[in-house]
Tab-separated table of C-alpha atoms in Angstrom:
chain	number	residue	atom	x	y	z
A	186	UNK	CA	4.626	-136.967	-67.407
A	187	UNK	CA	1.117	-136.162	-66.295
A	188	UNK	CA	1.549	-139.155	-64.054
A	189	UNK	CA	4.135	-137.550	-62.206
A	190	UNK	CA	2.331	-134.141	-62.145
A	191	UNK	CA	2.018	-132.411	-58.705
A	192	UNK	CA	-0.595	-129.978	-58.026
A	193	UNK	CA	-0.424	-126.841	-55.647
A	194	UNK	CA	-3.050	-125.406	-54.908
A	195	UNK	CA	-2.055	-121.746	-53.769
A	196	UNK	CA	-4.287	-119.070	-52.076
A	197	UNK	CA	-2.947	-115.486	-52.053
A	198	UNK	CA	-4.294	-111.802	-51.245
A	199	UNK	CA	-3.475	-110.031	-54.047
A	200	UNK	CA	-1.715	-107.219	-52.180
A	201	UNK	CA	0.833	-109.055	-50.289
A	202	UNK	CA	4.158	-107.758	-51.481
A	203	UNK	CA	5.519	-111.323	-49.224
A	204	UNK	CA	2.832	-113.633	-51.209
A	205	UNK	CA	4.176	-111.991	-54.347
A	206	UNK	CA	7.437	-113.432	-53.838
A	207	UNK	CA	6.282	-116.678	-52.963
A	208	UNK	CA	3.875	-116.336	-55.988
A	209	UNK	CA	7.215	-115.925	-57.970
A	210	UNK	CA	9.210	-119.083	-56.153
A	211	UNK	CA	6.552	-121.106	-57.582
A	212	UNK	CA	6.087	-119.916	-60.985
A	213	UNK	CA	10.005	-120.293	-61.303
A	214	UNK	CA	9.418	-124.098	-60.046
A	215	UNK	CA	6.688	-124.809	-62.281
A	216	UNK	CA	9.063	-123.876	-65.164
A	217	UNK	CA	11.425	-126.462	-64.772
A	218	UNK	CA	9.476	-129.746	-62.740
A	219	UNK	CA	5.824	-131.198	-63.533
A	220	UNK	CA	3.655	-129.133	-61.806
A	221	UNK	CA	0.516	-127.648	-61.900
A	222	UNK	CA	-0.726	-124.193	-59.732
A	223	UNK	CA	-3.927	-123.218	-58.588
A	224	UNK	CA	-4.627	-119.986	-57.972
A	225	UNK	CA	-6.898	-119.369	-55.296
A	226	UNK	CA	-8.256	-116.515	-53.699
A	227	UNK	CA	-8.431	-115.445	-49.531
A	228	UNK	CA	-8.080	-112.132	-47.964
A	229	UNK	CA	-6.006	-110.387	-45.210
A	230	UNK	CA	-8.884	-108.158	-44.644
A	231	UNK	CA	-11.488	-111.389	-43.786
A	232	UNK	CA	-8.127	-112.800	-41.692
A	233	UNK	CA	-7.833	-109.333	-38.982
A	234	UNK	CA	-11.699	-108.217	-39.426
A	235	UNK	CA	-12.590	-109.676	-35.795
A	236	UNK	CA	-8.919	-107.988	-34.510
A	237	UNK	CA	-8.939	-104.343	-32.880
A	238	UNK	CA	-5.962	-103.708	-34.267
A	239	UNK	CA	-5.416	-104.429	-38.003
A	240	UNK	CA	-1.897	-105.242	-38.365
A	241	UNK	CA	-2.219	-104.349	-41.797
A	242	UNK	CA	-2.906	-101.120	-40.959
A	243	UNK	CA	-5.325	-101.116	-43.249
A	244	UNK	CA	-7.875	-98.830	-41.452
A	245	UNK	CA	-9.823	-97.680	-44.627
A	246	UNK	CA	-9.957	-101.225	-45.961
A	247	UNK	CA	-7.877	-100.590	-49.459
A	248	UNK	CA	-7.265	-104.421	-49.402
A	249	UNK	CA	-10.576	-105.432	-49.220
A	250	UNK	CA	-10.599	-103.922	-53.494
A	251	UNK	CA	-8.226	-105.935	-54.861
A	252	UNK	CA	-9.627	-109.084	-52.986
A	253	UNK	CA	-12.691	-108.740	-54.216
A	254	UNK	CA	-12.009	-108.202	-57.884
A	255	UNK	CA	-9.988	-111.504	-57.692
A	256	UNK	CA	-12.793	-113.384	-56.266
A	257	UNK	CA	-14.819	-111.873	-59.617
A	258	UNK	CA	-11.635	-113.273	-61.163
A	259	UNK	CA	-11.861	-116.219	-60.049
A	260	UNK	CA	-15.211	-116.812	-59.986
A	261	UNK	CA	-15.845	-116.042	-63.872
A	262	UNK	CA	-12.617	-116.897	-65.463
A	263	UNK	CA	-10.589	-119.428	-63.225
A	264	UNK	CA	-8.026	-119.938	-61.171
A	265	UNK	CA	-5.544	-119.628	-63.842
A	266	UNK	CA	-6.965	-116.318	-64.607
A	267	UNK	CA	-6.255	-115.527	-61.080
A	268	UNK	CA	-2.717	-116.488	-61.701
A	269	UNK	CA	-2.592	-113.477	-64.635
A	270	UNK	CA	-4.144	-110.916	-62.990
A	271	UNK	CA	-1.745	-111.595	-59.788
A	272	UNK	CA	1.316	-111.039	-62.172
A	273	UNK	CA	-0.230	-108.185	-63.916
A	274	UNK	CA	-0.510	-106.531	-60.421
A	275	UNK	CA	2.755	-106.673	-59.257
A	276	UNK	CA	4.308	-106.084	-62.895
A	277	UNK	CA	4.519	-103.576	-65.308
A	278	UNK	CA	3.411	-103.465	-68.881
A	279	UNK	CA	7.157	-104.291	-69.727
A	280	UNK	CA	7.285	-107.590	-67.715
A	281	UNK	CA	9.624	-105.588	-64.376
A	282	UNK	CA	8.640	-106.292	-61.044
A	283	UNK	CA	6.545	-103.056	-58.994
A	284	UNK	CA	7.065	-101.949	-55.856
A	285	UNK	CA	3.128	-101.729	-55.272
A	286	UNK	CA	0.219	-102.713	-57.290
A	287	UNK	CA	-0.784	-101.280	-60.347
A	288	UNK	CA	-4.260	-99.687	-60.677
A	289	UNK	CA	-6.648	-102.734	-60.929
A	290	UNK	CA	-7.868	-101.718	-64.277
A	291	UNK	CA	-4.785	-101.742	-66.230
A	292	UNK	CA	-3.970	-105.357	-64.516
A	293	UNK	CA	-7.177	-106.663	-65.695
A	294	UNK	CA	-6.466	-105.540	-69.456
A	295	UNK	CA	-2.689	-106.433	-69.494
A	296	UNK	CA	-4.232	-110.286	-67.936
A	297	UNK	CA	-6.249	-110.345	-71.083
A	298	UNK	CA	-9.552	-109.896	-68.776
A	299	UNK	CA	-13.039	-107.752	-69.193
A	300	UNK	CA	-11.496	-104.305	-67.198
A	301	UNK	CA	-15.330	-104.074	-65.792
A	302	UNK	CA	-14.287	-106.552	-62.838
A	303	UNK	CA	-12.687	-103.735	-61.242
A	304	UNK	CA	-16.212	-102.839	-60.272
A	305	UNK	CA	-16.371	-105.645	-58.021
A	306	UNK	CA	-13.941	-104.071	-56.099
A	307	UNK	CA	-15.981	-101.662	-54.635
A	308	UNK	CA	-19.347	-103.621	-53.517
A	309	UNK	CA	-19.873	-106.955	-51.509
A	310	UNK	CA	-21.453	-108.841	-54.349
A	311	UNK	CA	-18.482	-111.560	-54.551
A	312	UNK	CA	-17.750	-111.738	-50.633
A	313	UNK	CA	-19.394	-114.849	-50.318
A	314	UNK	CA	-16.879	-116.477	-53.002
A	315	UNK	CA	-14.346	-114.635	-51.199
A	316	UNK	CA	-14.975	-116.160	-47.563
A	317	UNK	CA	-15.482	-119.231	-49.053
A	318	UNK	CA	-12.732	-119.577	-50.584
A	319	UNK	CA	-10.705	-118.220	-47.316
A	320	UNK	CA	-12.113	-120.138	-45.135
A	321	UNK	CA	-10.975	-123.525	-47.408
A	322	UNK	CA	-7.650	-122.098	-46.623
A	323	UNK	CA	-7.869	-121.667	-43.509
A	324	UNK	CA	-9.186	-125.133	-42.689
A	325	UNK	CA	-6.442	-126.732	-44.377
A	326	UNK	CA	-3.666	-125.715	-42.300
A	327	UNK	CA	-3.404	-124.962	-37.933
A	328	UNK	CA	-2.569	-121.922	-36.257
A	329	UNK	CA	-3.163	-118.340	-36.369
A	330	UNK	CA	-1.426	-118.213	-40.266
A	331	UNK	CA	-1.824	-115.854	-42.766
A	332	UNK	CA	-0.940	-115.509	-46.971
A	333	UNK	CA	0.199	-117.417	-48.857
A	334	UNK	CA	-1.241	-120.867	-48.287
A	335	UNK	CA	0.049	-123.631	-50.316
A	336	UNK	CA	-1.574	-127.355	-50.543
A	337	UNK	CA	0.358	-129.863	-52.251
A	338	UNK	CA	-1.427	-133.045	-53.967
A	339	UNK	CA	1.034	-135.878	-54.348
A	340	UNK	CA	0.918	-137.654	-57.849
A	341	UNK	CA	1.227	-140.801	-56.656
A	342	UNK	CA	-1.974	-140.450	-54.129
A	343	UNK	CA	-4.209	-137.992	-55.849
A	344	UNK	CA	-7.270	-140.591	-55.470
A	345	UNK	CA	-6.302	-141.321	-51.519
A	346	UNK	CA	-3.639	-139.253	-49.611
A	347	UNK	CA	-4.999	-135.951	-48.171
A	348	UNK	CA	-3.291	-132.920	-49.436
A	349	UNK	CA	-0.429	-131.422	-47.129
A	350	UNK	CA	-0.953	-127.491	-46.458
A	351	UNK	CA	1.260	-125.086	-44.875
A	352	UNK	CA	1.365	-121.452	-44.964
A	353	UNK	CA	4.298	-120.236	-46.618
A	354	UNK	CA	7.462	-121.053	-47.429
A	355	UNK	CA	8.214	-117.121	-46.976
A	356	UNK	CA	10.984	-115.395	-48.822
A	357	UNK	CA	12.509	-112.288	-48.479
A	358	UNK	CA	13.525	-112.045	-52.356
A	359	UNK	CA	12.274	-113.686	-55.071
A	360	UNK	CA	15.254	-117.183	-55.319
A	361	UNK	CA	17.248	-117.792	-58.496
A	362	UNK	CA	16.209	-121.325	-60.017
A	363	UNK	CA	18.751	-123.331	-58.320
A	364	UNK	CA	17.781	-121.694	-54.952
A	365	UNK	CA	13.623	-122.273	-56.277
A	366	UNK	CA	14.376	-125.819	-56.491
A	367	UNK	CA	16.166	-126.487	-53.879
A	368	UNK	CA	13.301	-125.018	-51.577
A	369	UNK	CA	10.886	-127.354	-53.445
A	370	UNK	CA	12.554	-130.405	-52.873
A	371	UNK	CA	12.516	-129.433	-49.064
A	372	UNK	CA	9.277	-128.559	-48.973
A	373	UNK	CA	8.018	-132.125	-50.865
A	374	UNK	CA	10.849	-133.439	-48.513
A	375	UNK	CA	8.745	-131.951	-45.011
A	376	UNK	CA	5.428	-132.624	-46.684
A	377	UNK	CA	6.312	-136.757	-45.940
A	378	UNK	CA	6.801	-135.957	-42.696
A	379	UNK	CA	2.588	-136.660	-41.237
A	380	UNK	CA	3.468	-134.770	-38.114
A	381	UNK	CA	5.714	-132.221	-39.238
A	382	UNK	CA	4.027	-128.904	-38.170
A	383	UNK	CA	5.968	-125.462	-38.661
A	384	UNK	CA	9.498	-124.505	-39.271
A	385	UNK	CA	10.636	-120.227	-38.482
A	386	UNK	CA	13.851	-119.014	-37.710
């Protein structure tokens, strides 16, 4: 089964409600095929910061706080950690899906992680793991893109075929699991395709 494994290796900002839903597409996929997630950190506030508008609107730079305390995340716990405290955002303590993010703090705790990383939130210490990590997003794919960023390793080719990255796939609503898997086998299907670029409607 390992053999067979695929690997995605998925970079979010933690407060994008969009990302969230993708975030949930995959978790419902990696339920019912071989396949393993990465959770990866980038940052919507690093992606506008040169931009004189921020189409985030983010004008006090809220999202730069819940970057950052994933990058601490990441950085001393792991990408699956990531993973946790991405759920534990967008959830409640009951398991139900929020309309916003919970308070940091109480995500950290119900993830099972030290609630003192919420400190990183507030100071630059972990901005260098941040951009790094970004900008390895950001070279993977073309275009002026934005979160989520998926890169799929194919099990086949893991020693030799460069991973395939696109930003997206973008959903509206979190898909049942026949809808989930039907979107993965198109997106495996379009990352064959070498020269297959972007697909909107």
């Amino acid at each position: 089964m390992d053999a067979e494994r695929w690997t995605v290796d998925f970079w979010l900002d933690p407060a994008c409600p969009l990302t969230w839903l993708t975030a949930r597409w995959i978790r419902t996929v990696a339920e019912h095929r071989p396949l393993e997630v990465r959770w990866r950190t980038m940052s919507l506030s690093i992606l506008n910061e040169d931009k004189e508008v921020d189409p985030e609107g983010d004008e006090d730079g809220y999202l730069w706080i819940p970057a950052r305390i994933c990058a601490a995340v990441q950085t001393e716990h792991g990408h699956g950690a990531v993973g946790r405290f991405h759920r534990a955002l967008w959830t409640t303590a009951e398991g139900d899906t929020r309309e916003w993010i919970d308070d940091p703090k109480q995500a950290l705790a119900r993830a099972g992680l030290p609630q003192y990383l919420a400190d990183a939130g507030w100071d630059a210490d972990n901005d260098h793991v941040l951009r790094s990590s970004h900008e390895e997003a950001m070279r993977s794919v073309e275009g002026d893109v934005g979160t989520p960023i998926l890169a799929l390793t194919d099990p086949q080719h893991t020693g030799g075929k460069p991973r395939r990255a696109f930003f997206g796939p973008v959903v509206d609503t979190a898909p049942d699991q026949r809808d989930a898997l039907r979107l993965w086998e198109g997106v495996l299907l379009l990352s064959e395709v070498s020269n297959f670029r972007e697909l909107k409607r």
